[in-house]
PDB file of C-alpha atoms in Angstrom:
ATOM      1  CA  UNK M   7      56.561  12.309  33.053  1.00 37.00           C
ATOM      2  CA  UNK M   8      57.422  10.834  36.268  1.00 39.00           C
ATOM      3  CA  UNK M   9      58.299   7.059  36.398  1.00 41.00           C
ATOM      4  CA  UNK M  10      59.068   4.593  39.084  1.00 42.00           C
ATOM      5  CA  UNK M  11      62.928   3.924  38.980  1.00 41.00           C
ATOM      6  CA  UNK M  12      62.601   0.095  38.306  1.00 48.00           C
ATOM      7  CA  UNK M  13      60.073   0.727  35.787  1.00 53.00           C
ATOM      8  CA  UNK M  14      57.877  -2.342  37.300  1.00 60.00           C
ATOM      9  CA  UNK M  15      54.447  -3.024  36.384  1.00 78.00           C
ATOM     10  CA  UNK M  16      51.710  -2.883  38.861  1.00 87.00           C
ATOM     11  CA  UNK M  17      48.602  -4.626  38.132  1.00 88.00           C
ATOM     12  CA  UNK M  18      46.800  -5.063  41.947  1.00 92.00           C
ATOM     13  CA  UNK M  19      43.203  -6.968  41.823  1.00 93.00           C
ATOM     14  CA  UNK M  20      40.386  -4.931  43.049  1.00 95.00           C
ATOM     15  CA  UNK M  21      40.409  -7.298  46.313  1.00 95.00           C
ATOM     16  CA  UNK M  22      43.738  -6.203  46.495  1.00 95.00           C
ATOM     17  CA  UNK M  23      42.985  -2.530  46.331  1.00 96.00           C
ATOM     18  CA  UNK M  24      40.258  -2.212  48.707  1.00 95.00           C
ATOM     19  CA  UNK M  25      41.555  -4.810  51.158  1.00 94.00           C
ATOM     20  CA  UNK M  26      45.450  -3.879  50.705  1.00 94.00           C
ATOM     21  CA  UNK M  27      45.231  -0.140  50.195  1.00 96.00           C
ATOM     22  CA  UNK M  28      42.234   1.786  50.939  1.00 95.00           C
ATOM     23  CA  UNK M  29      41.743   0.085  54.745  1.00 94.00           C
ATOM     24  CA  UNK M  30      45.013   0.560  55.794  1.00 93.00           C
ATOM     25  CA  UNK M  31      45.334   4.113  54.445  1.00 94.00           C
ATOM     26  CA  UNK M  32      41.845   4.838  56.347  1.00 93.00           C
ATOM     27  CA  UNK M  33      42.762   3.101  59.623  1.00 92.00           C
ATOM     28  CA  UNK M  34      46.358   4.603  60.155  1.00 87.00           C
ATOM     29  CA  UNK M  35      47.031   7.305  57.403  1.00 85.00           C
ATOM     30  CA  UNK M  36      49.619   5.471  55.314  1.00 85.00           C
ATOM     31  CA  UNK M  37      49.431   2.013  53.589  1.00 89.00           C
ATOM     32  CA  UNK M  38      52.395  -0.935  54.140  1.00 85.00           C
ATOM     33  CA  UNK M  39      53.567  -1.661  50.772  1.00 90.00           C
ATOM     34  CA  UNK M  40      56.415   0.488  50.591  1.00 88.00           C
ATOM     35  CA  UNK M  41      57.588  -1.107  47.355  1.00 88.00           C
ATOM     36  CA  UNK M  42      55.302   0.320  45.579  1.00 91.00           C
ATOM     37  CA  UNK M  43      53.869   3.236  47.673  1.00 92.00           C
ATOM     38  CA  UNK M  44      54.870   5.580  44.973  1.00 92.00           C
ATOM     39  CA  UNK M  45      52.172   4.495  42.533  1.00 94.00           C
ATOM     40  CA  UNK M  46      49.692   6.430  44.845  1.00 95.00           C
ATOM     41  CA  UNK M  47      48.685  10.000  45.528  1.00 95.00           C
ATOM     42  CA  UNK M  48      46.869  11.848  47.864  1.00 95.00           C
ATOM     43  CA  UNK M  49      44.514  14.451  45.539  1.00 95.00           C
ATOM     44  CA  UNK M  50      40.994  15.031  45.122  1.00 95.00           C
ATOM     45  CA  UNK M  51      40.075  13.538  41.574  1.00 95.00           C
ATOM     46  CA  UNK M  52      37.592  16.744  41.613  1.00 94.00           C
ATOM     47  CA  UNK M  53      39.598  19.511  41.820  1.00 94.00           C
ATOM     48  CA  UNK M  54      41.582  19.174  38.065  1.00 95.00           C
ATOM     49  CA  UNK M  55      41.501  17.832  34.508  1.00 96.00           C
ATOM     50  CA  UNK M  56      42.393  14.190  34.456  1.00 96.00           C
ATOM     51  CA  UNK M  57      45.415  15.351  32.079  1.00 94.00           C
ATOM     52  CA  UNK M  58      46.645  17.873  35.048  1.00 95.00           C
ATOM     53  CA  UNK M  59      45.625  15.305  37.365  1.00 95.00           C
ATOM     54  CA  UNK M  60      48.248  12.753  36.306  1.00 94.00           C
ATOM     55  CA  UNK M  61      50.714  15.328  35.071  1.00 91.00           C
ATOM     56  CA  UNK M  62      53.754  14.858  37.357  1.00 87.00           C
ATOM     57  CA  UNK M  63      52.482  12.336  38.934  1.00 90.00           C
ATOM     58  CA  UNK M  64      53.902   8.237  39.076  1.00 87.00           C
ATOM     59  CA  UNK M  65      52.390   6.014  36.785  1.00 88.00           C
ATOM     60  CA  UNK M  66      52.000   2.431  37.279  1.00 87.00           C
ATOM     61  CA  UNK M  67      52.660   0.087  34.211  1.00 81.00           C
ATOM     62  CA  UNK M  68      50.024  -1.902  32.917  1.00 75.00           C
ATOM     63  CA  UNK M  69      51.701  -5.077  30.910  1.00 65.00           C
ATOM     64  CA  UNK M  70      48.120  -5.809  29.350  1.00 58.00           C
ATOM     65  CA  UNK M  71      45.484  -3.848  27.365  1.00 59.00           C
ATOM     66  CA  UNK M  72      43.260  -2.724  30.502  1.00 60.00           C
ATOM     67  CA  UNK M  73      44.575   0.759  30.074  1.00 61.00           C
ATOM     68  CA  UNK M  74      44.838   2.925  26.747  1.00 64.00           C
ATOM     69  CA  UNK M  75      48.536   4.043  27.095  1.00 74.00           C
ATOM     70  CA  UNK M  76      49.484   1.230  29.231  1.00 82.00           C
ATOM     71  CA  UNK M  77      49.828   3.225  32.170  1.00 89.00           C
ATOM     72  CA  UNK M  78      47.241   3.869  35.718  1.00 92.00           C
ATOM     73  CA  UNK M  79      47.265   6.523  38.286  1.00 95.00           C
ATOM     74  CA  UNK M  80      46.109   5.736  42.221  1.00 96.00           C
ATOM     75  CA  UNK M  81      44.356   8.270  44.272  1.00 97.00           C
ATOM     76  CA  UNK M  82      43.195   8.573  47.438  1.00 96.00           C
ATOM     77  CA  UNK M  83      40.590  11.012  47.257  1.00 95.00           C
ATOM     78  CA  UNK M  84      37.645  12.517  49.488  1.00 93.00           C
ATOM     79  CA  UNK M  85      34.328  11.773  48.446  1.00 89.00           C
ATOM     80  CA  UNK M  86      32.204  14.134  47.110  1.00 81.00           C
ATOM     81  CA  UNK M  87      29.217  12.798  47.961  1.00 68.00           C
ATOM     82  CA  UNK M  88      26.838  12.606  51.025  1.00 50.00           C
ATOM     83  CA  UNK M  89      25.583   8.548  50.250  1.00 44.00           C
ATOM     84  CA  UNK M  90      26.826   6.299  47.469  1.00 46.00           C
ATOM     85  CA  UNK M  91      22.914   5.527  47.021  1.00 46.00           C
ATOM     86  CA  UNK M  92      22.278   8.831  45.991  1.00 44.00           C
ATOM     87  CA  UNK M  93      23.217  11.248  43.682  1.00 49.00           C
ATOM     88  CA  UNK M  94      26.500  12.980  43.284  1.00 59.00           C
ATOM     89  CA  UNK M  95      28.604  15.513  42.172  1.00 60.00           C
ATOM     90  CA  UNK M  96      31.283  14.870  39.862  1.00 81.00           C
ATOM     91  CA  UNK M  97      32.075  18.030  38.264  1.00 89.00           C
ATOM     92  CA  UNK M  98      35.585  19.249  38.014  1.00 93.00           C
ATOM     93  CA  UNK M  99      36.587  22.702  39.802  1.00 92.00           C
ATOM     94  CA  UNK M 100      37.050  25.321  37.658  1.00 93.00           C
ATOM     95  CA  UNK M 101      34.707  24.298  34.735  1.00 92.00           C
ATOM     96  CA  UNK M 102      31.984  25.776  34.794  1.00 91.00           C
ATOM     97  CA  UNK M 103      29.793  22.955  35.371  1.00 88.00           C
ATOM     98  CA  UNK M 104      30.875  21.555  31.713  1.00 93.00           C
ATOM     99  CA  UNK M 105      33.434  18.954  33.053  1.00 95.00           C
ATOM    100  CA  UNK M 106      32.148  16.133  35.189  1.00 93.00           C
ATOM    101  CA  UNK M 107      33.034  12.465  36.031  1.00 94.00           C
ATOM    102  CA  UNK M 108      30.138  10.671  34.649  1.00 92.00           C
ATOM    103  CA  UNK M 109      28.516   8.071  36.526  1.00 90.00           C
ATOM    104  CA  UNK M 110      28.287   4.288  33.908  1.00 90.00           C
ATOM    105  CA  UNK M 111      26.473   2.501  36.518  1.00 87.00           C
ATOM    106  CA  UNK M 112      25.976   1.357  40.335  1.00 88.00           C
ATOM    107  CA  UNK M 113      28.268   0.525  42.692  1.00 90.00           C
ATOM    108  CA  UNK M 114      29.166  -3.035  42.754  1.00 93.00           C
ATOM    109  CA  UNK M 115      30.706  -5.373  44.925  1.00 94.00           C
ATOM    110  CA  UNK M 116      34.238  -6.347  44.951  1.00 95.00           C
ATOM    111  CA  UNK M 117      34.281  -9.971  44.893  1.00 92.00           C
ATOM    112  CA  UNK M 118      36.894 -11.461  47.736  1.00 90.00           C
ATOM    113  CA  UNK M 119      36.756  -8.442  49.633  1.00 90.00           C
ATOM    114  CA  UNK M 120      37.355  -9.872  53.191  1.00 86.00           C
ATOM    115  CA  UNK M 121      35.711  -6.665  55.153  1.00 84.00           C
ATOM    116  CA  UNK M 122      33.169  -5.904  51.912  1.00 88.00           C
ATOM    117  CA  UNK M 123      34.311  -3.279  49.359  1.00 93.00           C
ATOM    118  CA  UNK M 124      32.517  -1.984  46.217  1.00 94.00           C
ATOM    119  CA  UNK M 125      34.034  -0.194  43.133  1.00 94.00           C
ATOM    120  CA  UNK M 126      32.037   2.099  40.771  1.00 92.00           C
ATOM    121  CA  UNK M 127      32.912   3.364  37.144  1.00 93.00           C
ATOM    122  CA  UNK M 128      32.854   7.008  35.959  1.00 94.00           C
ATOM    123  CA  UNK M 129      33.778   8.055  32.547  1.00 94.00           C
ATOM    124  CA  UNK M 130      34.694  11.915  31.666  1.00 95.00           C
ATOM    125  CA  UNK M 131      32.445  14.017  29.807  1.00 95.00           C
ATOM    126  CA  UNK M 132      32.982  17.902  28.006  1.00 95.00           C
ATOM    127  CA  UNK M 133      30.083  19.479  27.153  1.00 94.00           C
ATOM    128  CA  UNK M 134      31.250  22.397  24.883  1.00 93.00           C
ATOM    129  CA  UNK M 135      28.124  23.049  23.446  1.00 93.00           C
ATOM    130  CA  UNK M 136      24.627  23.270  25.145  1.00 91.00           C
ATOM    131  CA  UNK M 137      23.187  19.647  24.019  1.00 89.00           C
ATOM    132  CA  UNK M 138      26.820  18.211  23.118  1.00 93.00           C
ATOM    133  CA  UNK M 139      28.549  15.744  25.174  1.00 92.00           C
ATOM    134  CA  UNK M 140      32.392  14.770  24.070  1.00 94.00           C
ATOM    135  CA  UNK M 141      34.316  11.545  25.778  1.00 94.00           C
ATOM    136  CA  UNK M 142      37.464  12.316  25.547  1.00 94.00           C
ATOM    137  CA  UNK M 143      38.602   8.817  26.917  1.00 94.00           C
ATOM    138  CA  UNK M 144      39.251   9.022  30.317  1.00 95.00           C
ATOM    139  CA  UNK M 145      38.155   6.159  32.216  1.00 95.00           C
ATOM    140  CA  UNK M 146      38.183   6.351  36.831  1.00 96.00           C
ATOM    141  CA  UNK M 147      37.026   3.301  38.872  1.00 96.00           C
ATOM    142  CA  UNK M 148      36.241   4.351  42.796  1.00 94.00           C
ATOM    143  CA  UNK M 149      36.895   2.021  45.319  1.00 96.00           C
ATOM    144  CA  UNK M 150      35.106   2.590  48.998  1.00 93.00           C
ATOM    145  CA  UNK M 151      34.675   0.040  52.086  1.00 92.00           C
ATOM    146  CA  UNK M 152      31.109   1.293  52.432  1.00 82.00           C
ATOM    147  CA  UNK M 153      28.090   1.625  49.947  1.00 76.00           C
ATOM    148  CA  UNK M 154      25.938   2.518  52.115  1.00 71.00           C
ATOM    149  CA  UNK M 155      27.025   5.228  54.792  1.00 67.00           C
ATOM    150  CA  UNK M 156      29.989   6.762  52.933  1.00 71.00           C
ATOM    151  CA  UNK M 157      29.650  11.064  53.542  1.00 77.00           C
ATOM    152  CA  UNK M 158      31.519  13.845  52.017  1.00 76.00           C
ATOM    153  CA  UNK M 159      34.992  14.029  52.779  1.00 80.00           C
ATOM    154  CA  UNK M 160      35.555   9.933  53.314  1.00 88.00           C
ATOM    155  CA  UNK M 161      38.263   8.559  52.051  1.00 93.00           C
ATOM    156  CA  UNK M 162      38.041   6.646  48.571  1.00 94.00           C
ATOM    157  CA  UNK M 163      40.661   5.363  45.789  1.00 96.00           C
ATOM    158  CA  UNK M 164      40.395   6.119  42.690  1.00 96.00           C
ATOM    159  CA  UNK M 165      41.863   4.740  39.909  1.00 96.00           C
ATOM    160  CA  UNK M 166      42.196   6.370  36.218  1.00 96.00           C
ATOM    161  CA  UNK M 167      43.543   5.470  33.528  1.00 94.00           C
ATOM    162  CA  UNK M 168      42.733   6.140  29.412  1.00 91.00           C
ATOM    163  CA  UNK M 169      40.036   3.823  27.722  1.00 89.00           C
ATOM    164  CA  UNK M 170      41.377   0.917  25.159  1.00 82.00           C
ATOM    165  CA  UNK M 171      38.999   2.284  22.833  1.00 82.00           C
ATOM    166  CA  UNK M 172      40.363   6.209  23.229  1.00 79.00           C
ATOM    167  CA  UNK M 173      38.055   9.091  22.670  1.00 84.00           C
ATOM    168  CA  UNK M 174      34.422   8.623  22.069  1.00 75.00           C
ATOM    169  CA  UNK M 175      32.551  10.307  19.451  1.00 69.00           C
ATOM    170  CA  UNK M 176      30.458  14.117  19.999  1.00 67.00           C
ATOM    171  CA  UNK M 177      26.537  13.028  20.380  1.00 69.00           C
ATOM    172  CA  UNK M 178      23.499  14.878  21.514  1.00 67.00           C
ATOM    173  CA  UNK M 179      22.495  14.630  25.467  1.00 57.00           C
ATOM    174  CA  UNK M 180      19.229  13.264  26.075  1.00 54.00           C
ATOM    175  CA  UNK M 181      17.029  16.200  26.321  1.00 51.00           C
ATOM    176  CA  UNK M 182      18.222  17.621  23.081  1.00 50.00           C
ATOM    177  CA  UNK M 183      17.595  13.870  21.179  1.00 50.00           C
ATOM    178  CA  UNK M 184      14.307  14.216  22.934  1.00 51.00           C
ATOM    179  CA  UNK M 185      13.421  17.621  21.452  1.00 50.00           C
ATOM    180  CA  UNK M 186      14.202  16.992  18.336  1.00 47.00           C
ATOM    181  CA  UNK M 187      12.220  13.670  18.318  1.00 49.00           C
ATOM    182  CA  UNK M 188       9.520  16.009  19.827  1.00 50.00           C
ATOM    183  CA  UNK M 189      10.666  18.258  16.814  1.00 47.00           C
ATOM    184  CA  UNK M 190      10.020  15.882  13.855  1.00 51.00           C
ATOM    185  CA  UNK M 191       6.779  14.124  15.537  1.00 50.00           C
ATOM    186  CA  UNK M 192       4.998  17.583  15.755  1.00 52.00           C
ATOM    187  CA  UNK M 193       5.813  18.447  11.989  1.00 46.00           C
ATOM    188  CA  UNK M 194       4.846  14.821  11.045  1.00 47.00           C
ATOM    189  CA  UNK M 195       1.532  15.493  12.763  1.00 47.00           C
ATOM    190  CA  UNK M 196       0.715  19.181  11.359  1.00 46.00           C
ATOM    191  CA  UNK M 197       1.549  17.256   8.011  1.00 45.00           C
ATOM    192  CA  UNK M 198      -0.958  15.026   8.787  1.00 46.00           C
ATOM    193  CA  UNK M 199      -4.165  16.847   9.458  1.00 48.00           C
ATOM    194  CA  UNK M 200      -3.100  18.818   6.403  1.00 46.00           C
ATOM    195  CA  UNK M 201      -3.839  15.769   4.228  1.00 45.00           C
ATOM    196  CA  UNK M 202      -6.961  15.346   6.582  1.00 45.00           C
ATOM    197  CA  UNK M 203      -8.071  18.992   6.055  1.00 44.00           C
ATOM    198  CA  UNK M 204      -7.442  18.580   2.512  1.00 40.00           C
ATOM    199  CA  UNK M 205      -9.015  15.362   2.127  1.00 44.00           C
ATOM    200  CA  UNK M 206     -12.156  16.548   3.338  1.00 44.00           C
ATOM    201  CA  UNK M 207     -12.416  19.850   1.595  1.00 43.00           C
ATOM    202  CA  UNK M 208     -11.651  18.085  -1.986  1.00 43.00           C
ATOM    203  CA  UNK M 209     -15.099  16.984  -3.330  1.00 45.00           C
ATOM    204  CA  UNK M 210     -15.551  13.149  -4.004  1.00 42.00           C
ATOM    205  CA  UNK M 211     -15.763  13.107  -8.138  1.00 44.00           C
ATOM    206  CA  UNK M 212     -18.363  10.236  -7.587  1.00 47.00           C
ATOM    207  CA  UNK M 213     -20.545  10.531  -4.738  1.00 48.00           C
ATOM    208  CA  UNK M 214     -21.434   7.615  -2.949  1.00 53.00           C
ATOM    209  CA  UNK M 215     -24.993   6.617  -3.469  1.00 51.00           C
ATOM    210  CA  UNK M 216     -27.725   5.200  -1.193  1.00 54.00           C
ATOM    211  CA  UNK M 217     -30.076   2.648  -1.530  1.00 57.00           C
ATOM    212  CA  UNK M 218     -32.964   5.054  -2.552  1.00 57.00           C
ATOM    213  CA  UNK M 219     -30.721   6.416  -5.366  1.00 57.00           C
ATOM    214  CA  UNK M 220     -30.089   3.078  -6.510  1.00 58.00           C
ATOM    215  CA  UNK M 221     -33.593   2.154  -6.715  1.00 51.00           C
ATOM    216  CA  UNK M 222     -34.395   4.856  -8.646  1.00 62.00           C
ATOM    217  CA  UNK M 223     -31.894   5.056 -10.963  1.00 60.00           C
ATOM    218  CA  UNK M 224     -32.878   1.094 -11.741  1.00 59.00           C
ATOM    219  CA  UNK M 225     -36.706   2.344 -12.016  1.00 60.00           C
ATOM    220  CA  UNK M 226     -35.354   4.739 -14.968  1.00 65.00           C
ATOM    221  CA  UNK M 227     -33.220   2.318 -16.823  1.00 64.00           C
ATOM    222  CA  UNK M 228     -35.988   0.036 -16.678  1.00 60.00           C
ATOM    223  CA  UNK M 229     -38.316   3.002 -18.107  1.00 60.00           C
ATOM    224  CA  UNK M 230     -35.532   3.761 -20.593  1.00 63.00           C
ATOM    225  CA  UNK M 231     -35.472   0.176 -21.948  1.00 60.00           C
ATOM    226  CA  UNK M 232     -39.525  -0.266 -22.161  1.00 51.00           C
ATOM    227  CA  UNK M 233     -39.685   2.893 -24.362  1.00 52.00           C
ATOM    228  CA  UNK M 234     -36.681   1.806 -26.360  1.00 52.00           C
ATOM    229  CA  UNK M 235     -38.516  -1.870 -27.106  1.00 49.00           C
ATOM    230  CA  UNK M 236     -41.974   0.178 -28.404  1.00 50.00           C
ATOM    231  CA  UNK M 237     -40.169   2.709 -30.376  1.00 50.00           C
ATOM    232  CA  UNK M 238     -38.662  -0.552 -32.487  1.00 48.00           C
ATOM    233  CA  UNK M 239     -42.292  -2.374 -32.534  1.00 48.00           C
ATOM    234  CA  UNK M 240     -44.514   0.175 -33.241  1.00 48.00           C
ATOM    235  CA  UNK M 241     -46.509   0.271 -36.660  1.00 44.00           C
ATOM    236  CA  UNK M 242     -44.758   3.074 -39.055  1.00 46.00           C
ATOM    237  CA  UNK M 243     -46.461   6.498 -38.949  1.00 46.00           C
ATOM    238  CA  UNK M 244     -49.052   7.082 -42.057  1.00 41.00           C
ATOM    239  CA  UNK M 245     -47.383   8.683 -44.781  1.00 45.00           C
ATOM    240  CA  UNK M 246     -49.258  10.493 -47.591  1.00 45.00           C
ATOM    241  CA  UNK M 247     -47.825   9.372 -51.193  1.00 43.00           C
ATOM    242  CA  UNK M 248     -48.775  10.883 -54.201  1.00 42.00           C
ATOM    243  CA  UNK M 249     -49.876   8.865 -57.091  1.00 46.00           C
ATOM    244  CA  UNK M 250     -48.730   9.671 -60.641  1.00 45.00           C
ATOM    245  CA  UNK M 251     -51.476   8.006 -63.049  1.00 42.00           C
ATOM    246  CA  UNK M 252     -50.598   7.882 -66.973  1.00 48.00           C
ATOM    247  CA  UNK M 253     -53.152  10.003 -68.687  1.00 48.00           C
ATOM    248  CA  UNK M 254     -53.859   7.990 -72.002  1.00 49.00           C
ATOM    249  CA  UNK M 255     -54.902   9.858 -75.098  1.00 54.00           C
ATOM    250  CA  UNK M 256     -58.627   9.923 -75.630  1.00 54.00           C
ATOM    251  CA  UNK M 257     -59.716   7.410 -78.008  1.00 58.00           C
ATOM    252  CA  UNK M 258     -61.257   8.954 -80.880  1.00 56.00           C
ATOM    253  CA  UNK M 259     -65.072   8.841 -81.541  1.00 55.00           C
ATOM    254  CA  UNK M 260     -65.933   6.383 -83.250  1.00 49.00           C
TER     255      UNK M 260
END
């Protein structure tokens, strides 16, 4: 890979960039730091991998741990949008649609920017799978003069580099989390009225008894315990005995 000859480390703010760089390279085509003109690159950001992107191309050393590999690549690049405020297209030529700069927020302002500058992040994202999204690390801040009224074709700089934290892990997208969550509630719910439909075609072992049935069934214990108190009081039925009388001998004539 290609290097600068004095191996120096360039670390400009993003005042610097936008102020420094990208307005010069707008107004007149080329910027005035010649010392270290060889950090940037005219390229569209779009139209390869980041790996083929940098490949070949002069990195700038980064004496710090903003960048993964220590090292940052500068290009000025057309935009591919028609208005920072709405949405763009970030997907790399040649993919298919499954390679894309990804969008991690809004554009912000760059603080110290004497003519106003703002600075957006993107982070790149492989989808090899339908409902799989893969980081593979690559981190690009874009630098414009204009949030508002930037169009297709302006010039922006854009700044990659490899995240501190390298690769992220594989995860679902969105709409596949969401249809799975749709998924699992629909199976939790047909489990549900299950139990309900089972619930109510089980009969109740002890039905639940009204007033009317409680009444009653105190009228009959009471009936119950009357009829038990006269069967212990009553007199004892009549039984017929038998009576066994000695016959004496007949006293003899006198």
């Amino acid at each position: 890979m290609a290097v600068a000859a004095d191996d120096h480390s360039f670390t400009p703010s993003n005042e610097s960039l936008v102020d420094r760089y990208l307005r010069p390279k707008i107004a007149g085509g080329q910027i005035n730091d010649h010392a270290n003109a060889c950090f940037f690159n005219d390229a569209d950001v779009c139209s390869a991998r980041p790996y083929d992107l940098v490949r070949h191309r002069t990195p700038a050393r980064v004496p710090c741990r903003d960048a993964g590999d220590g090292m940052q690549w500068f290009f000025f690049s057309p935009a591919r949008c028609k208005s920072l405020t709405t949405r763009r297209s970030r997907t790399i030529d040649g993919t298919s649609g499954k390679e894309s700069w990804h969008s991690e927020g809004s554009p912000v302002a760059v603080e110290g920017s004497a003519g106003g500058g703002f600075m957006q992040k993107f982070s790149y994202h492989v989808r090899p799978a339908p409902g799989v999204i893969e980081k593979p690390g690559w981190i690009m801040a874009e630098y414009t003069v204009n949030k508002d009224t930037t169009r297709a074709g302006d010039l922006v700089l854009c700044k990659v580099y490899r995240s501190p934290r390298g690769p992220g892990r594989s995860r679902a997208s969105s709409s596949s989390s969401a249809s799975a969550a749709a998924t699992n509630s629909g199976c939790k719910r047909k489990a549900t009225d299950d139990e309900e439909h089972l619930e109510a075609a089980t009969p109740c072992t002890r039905p639940r008894l009204t007033e009317e049935d409680d009444v009653m069934l105190l009228a009959e214990d009471i009936e119950r315990g009357l009829l038990s108190h006269d069967d212990h009081t009553a007199a004892p039925e009549f039984e017929e005995t038998t009576q066994h009388v000695e016959e004496s001998e007949p006293e003899p004539p006198q």
